Coordinates of C-alpha atoms and ligand atoms in Angstrom, one line a residue:
X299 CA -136.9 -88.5 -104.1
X300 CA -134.8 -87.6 -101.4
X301 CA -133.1 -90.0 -99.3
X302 CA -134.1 -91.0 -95.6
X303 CA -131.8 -89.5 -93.4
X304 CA -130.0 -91.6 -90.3
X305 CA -129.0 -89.6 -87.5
X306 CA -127.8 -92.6 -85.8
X307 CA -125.2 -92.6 -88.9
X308 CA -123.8 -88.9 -88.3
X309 CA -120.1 -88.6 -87.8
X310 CA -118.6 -87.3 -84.9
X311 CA -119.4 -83.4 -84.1
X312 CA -115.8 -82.4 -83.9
X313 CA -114.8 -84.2 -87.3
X314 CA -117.4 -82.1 -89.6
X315 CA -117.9 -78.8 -87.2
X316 CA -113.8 -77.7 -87.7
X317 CA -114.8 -77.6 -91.4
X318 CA -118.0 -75.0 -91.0
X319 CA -115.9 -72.5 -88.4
X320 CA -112.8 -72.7 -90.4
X321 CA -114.7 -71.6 -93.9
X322 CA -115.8 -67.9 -93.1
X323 CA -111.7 -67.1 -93.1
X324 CA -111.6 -67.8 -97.1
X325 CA -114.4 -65.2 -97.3
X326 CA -112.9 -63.3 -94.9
X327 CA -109.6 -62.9 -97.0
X328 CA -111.3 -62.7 -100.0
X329 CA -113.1 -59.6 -98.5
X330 CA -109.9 -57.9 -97.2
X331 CA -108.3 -58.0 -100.4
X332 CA -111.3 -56.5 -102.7
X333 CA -111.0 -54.0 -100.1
X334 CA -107.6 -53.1 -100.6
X335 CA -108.6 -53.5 -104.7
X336 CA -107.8 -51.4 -107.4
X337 CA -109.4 -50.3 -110.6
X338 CA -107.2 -52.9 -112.1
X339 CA -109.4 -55.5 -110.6
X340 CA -111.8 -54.4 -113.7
X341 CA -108.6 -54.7 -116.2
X342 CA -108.0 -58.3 -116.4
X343 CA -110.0 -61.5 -114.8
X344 CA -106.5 -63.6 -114.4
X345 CA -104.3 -60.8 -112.3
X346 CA -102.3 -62.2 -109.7
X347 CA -105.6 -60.0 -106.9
X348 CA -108.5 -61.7 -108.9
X349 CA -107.0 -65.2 -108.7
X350 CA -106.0 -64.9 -105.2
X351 CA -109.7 -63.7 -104.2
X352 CA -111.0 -66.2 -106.7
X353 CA -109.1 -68.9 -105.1
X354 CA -109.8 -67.5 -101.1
X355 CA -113.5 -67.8 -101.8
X356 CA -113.6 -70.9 -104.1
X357 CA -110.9 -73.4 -102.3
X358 CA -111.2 -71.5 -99.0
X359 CA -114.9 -70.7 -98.3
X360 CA -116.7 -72.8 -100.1
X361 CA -114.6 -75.9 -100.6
X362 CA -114.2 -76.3 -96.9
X363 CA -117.9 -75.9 -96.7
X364 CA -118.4 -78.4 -98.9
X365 CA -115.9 -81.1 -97.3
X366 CA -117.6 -80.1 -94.3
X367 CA -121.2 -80.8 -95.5
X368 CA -120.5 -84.1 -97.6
X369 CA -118.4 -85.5 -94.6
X370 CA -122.2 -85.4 -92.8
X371 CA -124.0 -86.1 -95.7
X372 CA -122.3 -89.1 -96.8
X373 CA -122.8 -91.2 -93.8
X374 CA -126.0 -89.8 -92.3
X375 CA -127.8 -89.3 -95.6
X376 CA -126.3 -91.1 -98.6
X377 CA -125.6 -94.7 -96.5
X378 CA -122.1 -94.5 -96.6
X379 CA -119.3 -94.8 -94.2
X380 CA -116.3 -92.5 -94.0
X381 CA -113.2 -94.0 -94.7
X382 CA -111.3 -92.8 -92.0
X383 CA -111.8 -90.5 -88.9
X384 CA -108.1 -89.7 -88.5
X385 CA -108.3 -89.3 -92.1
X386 CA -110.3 -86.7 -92.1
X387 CA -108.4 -84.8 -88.9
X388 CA -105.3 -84.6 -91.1
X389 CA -107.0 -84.1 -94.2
X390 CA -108.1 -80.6 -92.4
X391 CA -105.3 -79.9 -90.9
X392 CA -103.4 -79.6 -94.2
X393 CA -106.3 -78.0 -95.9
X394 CA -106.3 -74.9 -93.5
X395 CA -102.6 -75.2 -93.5
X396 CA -102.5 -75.1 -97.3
X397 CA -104.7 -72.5 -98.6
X398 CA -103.2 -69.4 -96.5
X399 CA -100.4 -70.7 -98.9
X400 CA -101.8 -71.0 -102.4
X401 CA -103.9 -67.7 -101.6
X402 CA -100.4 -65.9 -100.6
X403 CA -98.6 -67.2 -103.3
X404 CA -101.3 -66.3 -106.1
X405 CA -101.1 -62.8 -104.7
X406 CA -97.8 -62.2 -104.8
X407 CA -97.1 -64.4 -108.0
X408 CA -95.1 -66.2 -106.5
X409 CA -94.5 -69.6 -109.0
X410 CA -92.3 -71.3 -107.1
X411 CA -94.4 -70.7 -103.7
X412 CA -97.6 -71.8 -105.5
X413 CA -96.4 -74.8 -106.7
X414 CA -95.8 -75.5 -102.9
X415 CA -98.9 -73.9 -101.8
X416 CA -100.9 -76.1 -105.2
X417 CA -99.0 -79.7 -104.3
X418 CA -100.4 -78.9 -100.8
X419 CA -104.1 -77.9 -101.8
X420 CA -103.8 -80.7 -104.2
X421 CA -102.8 -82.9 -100.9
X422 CA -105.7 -81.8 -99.1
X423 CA -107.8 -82.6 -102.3
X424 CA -106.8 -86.2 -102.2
X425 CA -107.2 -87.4 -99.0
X426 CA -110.7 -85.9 -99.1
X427 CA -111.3 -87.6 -102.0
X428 CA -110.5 -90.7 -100.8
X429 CA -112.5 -90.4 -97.9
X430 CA -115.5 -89.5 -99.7
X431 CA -115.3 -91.8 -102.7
X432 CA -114.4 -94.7 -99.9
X433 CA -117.3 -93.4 -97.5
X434 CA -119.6 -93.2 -101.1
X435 CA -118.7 -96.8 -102.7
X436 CA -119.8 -98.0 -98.9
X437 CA -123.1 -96.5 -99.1
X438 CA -126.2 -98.7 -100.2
X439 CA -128.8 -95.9 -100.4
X440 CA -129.4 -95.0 -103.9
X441 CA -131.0 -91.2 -104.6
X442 CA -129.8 -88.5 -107.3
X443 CA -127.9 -86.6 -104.4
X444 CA -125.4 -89.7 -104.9
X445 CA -125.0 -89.6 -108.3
X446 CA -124.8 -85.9 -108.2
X447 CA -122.3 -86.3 -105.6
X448 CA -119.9 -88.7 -107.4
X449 CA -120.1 -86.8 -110.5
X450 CA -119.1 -83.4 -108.3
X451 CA -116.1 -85.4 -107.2
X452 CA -115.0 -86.7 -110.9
X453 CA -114.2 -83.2 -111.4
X454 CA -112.7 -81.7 -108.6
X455 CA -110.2 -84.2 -109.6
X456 CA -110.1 -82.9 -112.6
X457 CA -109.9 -79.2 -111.8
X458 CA -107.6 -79.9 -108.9
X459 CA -105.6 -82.0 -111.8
X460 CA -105.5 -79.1 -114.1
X461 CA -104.8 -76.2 -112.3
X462 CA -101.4 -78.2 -110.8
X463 CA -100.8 -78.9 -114.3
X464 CA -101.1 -75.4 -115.3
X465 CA -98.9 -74.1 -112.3
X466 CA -96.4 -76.2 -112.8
X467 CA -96.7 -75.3 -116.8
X468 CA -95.8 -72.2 -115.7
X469 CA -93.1 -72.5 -113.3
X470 CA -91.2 -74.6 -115.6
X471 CA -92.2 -73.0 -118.8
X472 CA -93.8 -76.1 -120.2
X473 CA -95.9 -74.7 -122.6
X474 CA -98.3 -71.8 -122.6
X475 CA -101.1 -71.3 -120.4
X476 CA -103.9 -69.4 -122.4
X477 CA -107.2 -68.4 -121.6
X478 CA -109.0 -70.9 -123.1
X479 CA -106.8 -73.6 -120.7
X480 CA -107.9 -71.3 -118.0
X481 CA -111.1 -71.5 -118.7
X482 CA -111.6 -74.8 -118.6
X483 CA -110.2 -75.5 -115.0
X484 CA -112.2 -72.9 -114.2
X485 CA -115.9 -73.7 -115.4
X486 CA -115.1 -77.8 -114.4
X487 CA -114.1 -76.0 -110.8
X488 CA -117.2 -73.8 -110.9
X489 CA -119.8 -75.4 -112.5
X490 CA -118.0 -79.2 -112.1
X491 CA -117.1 -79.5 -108.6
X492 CA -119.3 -76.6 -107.0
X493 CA -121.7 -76.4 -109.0
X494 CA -122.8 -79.9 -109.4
X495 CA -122.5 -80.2 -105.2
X496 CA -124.6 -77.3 -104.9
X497 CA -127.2 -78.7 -107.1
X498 CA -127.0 -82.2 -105.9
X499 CA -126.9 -81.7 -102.2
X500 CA -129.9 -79.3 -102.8
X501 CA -132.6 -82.0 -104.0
X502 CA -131.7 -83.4 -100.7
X503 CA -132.2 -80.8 -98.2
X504 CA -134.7 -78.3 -99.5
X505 CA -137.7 -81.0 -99.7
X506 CA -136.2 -81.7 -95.9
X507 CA -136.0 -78.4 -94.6
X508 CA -139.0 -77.4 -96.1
X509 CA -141.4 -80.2 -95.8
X510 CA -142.1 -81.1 -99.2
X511 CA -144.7 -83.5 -100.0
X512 CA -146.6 -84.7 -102.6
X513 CA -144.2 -84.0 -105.4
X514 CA -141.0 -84.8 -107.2
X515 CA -138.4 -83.5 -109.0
X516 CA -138.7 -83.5 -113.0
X517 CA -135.3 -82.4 -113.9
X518 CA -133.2 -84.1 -111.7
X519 CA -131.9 -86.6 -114.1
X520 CA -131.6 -85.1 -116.9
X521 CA -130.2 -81.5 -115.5
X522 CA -126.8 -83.7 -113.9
X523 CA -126.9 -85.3 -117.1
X524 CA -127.0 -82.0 -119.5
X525 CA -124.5 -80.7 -117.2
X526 CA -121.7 -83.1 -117.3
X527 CA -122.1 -83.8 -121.0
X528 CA -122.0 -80.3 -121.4
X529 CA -119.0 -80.0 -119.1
X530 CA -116.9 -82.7 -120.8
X531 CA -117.9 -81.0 -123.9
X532 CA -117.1 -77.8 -122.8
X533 CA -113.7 -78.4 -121.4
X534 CA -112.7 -80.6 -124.3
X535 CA -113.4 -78.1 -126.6
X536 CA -111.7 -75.5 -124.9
X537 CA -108.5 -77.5 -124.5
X538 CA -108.5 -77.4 -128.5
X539 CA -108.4 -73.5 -128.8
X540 CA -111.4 -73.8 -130.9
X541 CA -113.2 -71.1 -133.1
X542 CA -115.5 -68.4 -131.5
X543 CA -119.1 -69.8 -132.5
X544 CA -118.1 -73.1 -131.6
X545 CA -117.4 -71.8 -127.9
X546 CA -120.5 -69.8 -127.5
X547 CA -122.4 -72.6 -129.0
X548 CA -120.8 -75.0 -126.2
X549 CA -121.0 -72.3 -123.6
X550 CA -124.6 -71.8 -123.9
X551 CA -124.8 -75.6 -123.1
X552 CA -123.8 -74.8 -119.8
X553 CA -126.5 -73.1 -119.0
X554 CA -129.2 -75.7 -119.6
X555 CA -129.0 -77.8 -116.5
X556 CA -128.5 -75.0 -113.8
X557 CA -131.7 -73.3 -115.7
X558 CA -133.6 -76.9 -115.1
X559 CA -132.3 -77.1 -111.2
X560 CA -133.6 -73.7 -110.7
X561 CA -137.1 -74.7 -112.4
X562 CA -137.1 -77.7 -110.4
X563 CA -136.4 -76.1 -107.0
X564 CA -138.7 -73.6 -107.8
X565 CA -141.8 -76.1 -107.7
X566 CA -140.6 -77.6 -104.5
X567 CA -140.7 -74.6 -103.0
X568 CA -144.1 -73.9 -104.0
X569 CA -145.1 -77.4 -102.9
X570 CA -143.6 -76.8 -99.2
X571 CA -146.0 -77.6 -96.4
X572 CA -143.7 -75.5 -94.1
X573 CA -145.0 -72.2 -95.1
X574 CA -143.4 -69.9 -92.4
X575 CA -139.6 -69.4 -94.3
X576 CA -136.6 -69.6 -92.0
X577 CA -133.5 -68.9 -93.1
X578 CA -132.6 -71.5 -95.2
X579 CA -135.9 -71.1 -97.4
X580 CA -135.0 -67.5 -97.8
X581 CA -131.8 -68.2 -98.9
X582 CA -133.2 -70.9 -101.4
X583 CA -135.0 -68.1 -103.1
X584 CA -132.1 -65.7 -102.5
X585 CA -129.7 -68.4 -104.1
X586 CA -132.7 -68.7 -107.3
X587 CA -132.6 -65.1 -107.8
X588 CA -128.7 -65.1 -107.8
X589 CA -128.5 -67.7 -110.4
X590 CA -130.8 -65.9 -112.3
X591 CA -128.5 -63.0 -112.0
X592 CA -125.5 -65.2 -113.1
X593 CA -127.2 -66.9 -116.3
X594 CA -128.4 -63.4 -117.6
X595 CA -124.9 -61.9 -116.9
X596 CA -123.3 -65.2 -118.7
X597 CA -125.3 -64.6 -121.9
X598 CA -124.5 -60.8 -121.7
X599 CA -120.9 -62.0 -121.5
X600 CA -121.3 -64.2 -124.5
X601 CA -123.3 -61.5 -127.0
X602 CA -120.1 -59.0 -126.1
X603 CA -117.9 -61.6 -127.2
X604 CA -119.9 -61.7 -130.8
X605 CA -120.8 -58.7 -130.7
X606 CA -117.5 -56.5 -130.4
X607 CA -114.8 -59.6 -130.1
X608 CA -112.2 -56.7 -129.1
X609 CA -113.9 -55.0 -126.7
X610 CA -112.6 -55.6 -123.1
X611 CA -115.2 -56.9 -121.4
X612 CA -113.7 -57.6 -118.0
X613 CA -115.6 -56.2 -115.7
X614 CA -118.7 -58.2 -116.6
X615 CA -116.8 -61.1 -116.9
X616 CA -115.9 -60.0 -113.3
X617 CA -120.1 -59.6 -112.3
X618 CA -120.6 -63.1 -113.6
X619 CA -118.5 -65.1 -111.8
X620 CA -118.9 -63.4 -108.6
X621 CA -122.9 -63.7 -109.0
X622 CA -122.2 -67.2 -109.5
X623 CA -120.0 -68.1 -106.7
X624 CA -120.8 -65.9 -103.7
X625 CA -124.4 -65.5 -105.4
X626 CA -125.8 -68.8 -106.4
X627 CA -123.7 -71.1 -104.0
X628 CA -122.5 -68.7 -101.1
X629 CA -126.8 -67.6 -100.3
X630 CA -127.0 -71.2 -100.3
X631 CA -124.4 -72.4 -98.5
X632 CA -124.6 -69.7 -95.8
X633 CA -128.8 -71.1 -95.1
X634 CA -127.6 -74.3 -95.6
X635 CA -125.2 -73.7 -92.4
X636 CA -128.2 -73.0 -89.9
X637 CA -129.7 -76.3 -90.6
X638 CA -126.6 -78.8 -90.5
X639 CA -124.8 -77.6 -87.9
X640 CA -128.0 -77.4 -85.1
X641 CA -128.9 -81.1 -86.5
X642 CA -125.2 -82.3 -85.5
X643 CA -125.4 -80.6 -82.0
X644 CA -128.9 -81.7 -81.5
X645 CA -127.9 -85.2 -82.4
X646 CA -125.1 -85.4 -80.6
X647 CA -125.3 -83.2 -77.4
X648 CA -129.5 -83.0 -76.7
X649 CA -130.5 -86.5 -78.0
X650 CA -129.4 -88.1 -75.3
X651 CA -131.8 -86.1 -73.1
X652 CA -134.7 -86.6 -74.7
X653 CA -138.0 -88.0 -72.5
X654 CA -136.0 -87.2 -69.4
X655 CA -136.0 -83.1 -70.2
X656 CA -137.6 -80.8 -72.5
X657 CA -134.8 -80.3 -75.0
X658 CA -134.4 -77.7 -77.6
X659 CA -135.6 -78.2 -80.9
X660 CA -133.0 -77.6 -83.6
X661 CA -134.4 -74.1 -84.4
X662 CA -133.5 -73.0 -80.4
X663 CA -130.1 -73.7 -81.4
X664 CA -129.5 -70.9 -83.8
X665 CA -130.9 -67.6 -83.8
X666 CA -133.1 -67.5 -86.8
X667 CA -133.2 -63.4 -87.3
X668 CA -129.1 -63.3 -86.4
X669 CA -129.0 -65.7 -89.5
X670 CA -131.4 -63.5 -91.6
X671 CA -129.7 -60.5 -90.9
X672 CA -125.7 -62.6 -91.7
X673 CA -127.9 -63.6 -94.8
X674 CA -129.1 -60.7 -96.0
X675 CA -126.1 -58.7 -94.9
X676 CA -124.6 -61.1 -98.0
X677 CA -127.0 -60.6 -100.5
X678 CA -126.2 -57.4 -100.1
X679 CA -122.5 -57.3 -100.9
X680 CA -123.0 -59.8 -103.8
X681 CA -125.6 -57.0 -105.1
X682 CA -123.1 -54.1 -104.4
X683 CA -120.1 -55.8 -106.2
X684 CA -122.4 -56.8 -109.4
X685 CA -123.0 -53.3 -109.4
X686 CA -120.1 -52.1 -109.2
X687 CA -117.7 -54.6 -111.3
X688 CA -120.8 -53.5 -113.9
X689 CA -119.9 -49.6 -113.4
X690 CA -116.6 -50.3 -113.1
X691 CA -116.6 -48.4 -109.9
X692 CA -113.5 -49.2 -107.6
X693 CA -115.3 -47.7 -104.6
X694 CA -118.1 -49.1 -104.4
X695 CA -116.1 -52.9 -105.1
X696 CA -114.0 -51.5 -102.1
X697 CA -117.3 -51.2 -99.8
X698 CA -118.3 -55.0 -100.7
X699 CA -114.6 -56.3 -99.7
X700 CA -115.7 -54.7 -96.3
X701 CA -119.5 -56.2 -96.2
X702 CA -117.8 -59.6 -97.1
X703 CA -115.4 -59.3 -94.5
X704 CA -118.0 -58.0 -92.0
X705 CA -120.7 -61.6 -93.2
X706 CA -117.7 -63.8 -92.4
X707 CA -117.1 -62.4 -88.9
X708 CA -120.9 -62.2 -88.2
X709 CA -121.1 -65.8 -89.7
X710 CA -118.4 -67.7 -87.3
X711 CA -119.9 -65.6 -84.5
X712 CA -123.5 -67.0 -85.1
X713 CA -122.2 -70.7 -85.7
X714 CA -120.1 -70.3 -82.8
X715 CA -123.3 -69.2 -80.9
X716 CA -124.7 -72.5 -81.4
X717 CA -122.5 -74.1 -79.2
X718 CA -123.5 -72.3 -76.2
X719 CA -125.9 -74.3 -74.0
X720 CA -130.0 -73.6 -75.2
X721 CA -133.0 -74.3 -73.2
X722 CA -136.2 -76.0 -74.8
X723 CA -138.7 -73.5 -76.4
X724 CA -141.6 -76.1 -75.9
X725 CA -142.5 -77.7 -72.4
X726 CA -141.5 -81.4 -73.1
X727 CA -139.9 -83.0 -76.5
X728 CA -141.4 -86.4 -76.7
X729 CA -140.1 -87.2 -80.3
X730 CA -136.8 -89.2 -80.7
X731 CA -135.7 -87.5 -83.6
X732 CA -134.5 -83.8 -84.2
X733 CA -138.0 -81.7 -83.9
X734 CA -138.1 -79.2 -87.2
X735 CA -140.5 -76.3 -86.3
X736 CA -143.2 -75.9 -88.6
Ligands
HEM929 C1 -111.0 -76.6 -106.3 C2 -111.6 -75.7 -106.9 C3 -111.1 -74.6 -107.9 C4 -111.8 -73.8 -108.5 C5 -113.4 -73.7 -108.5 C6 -111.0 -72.9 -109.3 C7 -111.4 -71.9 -110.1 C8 -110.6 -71.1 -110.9 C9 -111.1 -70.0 -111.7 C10 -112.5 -69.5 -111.7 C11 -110.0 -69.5 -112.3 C12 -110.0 -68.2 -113.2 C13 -109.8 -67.1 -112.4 C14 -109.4 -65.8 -113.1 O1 -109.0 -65.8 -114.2 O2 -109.5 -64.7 -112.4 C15 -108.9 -70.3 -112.0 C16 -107.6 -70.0 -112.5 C17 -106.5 -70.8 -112.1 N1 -106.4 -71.8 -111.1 FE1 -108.0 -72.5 -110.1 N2 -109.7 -73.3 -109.1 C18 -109.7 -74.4 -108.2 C19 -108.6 -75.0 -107.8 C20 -107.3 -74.8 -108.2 C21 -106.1 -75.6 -107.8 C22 -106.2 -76.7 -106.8 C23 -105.0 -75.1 -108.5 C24 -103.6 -75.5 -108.5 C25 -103.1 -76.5 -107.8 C26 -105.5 -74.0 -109.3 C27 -104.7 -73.3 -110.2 C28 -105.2 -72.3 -111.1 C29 -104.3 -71.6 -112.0 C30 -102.9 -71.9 -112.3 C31 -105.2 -70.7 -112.7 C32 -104.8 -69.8 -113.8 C33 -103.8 -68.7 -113.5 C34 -103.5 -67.8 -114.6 O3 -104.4 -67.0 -114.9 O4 -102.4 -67.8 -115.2 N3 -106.9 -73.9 -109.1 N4 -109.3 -71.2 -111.1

């Protein structure tokens, strides 16, 4: 099922690696401002501090993760061939200057800022966009991570489309910008764009990292399928203000093809030949629990919504989507880290030695406890701001801004460790491909 990957393909080390050590500041500014949070954090999901923390973590962290990862995956994975190097070098360098922007402005309110800050985000969008969907038509290598992929893309256009369409709504006074219009930018961001990558990107690497053999995926179809029907669906709907059972009829259809993914990487896991975890099986099953977490919050959020339609129900609201982002994707993308990176520096700076030294294996190039510990060290804020959006306790939100702060310095520090130089744990490498310790 998954595709055979191409070293020989990978992109330059300094076009994708800018993208990994740049991420950790969107979590890192997302974590100093739920620091600095109030108990009105737990009054309303769309104050001007939620949206700029939403937007920190979503465009910030894992966005930038995400261009990072794809820009690697495309070429050395999927078959394709990236547009455009130089592309990519200004597509970054108005990414990172563009989100300190849009984060700023959405903090302050500021309309006529984030318009700025959202025609610049929207910039960056673009030229990523073109790149990968360029790099992706080039590729020959068929697989479900493609499909996945392409679909991911389809909506960040849209959700990128939307949310300028809604700011500039705003600025202007165009018309009104409800909740159910914010809701469906947000669930084609979430589940469309991030989401879909996560899941995608995930039936190619965990059977790789892990050593999976012997069995296939059952869901993968048919989950990308459920997910963008439902999606289309969903945000249709939404746009048309519709009644309340119709949403929490089309909201429960979200669920359906995470729930397959999860059952699906579940049995891979248990098919794994590589039974000693490192970190990024851990954080497979760390990311399953989390999703777990998010599905049973969603449907908690839903049966308040019949239940007692008047009752503000915020702070769960608030649980759910944090579960969901630095939960399910953020466990995933943090394991997901310790693998790409060491394969690019391997490929690219210990290849060449191989047969005339022993060379380091891609696990000598990271620090496989360091990693646990930047890993678990997440989890842990994730479980401490669940809890506390759920008690509605500002202090204990307060001491997961910090934690989150603290993961994102400990996270550049341990990807930045990778670059020093590493000596071979093993007398002589005689392969001429990346070694994967068993
Ligand atoms: C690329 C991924 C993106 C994701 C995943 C995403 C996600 C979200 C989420 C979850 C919300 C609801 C937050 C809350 O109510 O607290 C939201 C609201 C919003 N987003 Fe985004 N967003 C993305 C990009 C953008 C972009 C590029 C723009 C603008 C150019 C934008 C503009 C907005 C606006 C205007 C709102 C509603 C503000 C209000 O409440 O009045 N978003 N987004």
């Amino acid at each position: 099922m998954s595709a055979r990957v191409t070293p020989a393909e990978s992109p330059p080390l300094w076009l994708v690696a800018p993208f990994f050590l740049a991420a950790p500041a969107g979590l890192a500014a997302a974590g100093v401002i739920i620091a600095g949070a109030n108990s009105d954090s737990f009054a309303g999901v769309n104050l001007p501090r939620n949206l700029a923390i939403v937007h920190a973590l979503v465009v910030g962290w894992v966005t930038t993760t995400m261009m990072g990862a794809t820009y690697q995956l495309i070429p050395a994975v999927l078959g394709g061939r990236l547009f455009s190097a130089w592309l990519v070098r200004l597509q970054f360098a108005l990414h990172v200057c563009a989100v300190p922007v849009f984060v700023w402005a959405f903090y302050h309110w500021d309309l006529p800022l984030l318009e700025i800050g959202g025609m610049m985000v929207c910039g960056s969008l673009v030229l990523y966009l073109a790149n990968a969907v360029l790099g992706l038509a080039r590729g020959s290598r068929p697989g479900v991570t493609r499909w996945y992929v392409m679909a991911a893309l389809s909506f960040l256009l849209a959700t990128g489309g939307f949310g300028l369409l809604w700011v500039m709504a705003m600025r202007h006074a165009l018309f009104p910008i409800t909740f159910d219009r914010i809701a469906a930018h947000a669930h084609l961001g979430l589940l469309g764009w991030l989401g879909l990558t996560v899941m995608g990107v995930s039936y190619q690497l965990v059977p790789m990292f892990n050593v999976v053999r012997g069995t296939e995926p059952r869901f993968s179809r048919v989950a990308l399928v459920v997910t963008v029907a439902a999606l289309i669906a969903f945000a249709g709907v939404m746009l048309l203000a519709p009644p309340r059972p119709v949403r929490v009829v089309f909201a429960i259809g979200l669920a359906a093809g995470p729930i397959l993914w999860g059952l699906d990487l579940l049995r891979l896991m248990h098919h794994r030949s590589r039974r000693n975890l490192d970190v990024q099986g851990r954080a497979t099953y760390l990311s399953l629990t989390m999703l777990a977490v998010t599905i049973a919050l969603g449907f908690t959020v839903l049966a308040m919504q019949v239940v007692s339609p008047e009752r503000n129900n915020t702070h769960v609201v608030v649980a759910y989507a944090m579960a969901g982002v630095l939960g399910w994707m953020g466990t995933m993308l943090i394991g997901n880290t310790y693998k790409i990176l060491p394969f690019l520096l391997w490929y690219h700076r210990y290849r060449p030695l191989v047969g005339r030294a022993p060379v380091p294996v891609t696990a000598d190039i990271y620090n496989d406890r360091a990693a646990t510990a930047v890993l678990a060290s997440h989890a842990a804020g994730v479980a401490v701001l669940v809890l506390a959006a759920l008690l509605e306790n500002t202090w204990l939100l307060r001491a997961s801004g910090g934690i989150f702060a603290a993961v994102a310095v400990a996270h550049l520090g341990t990807m930045l460790h990778m670059f020093l130089p590493k000596t071979s744990s093993r007398p002589m490498a005689p392969a001429t491909r990346p070694l994967v310790a068993r």
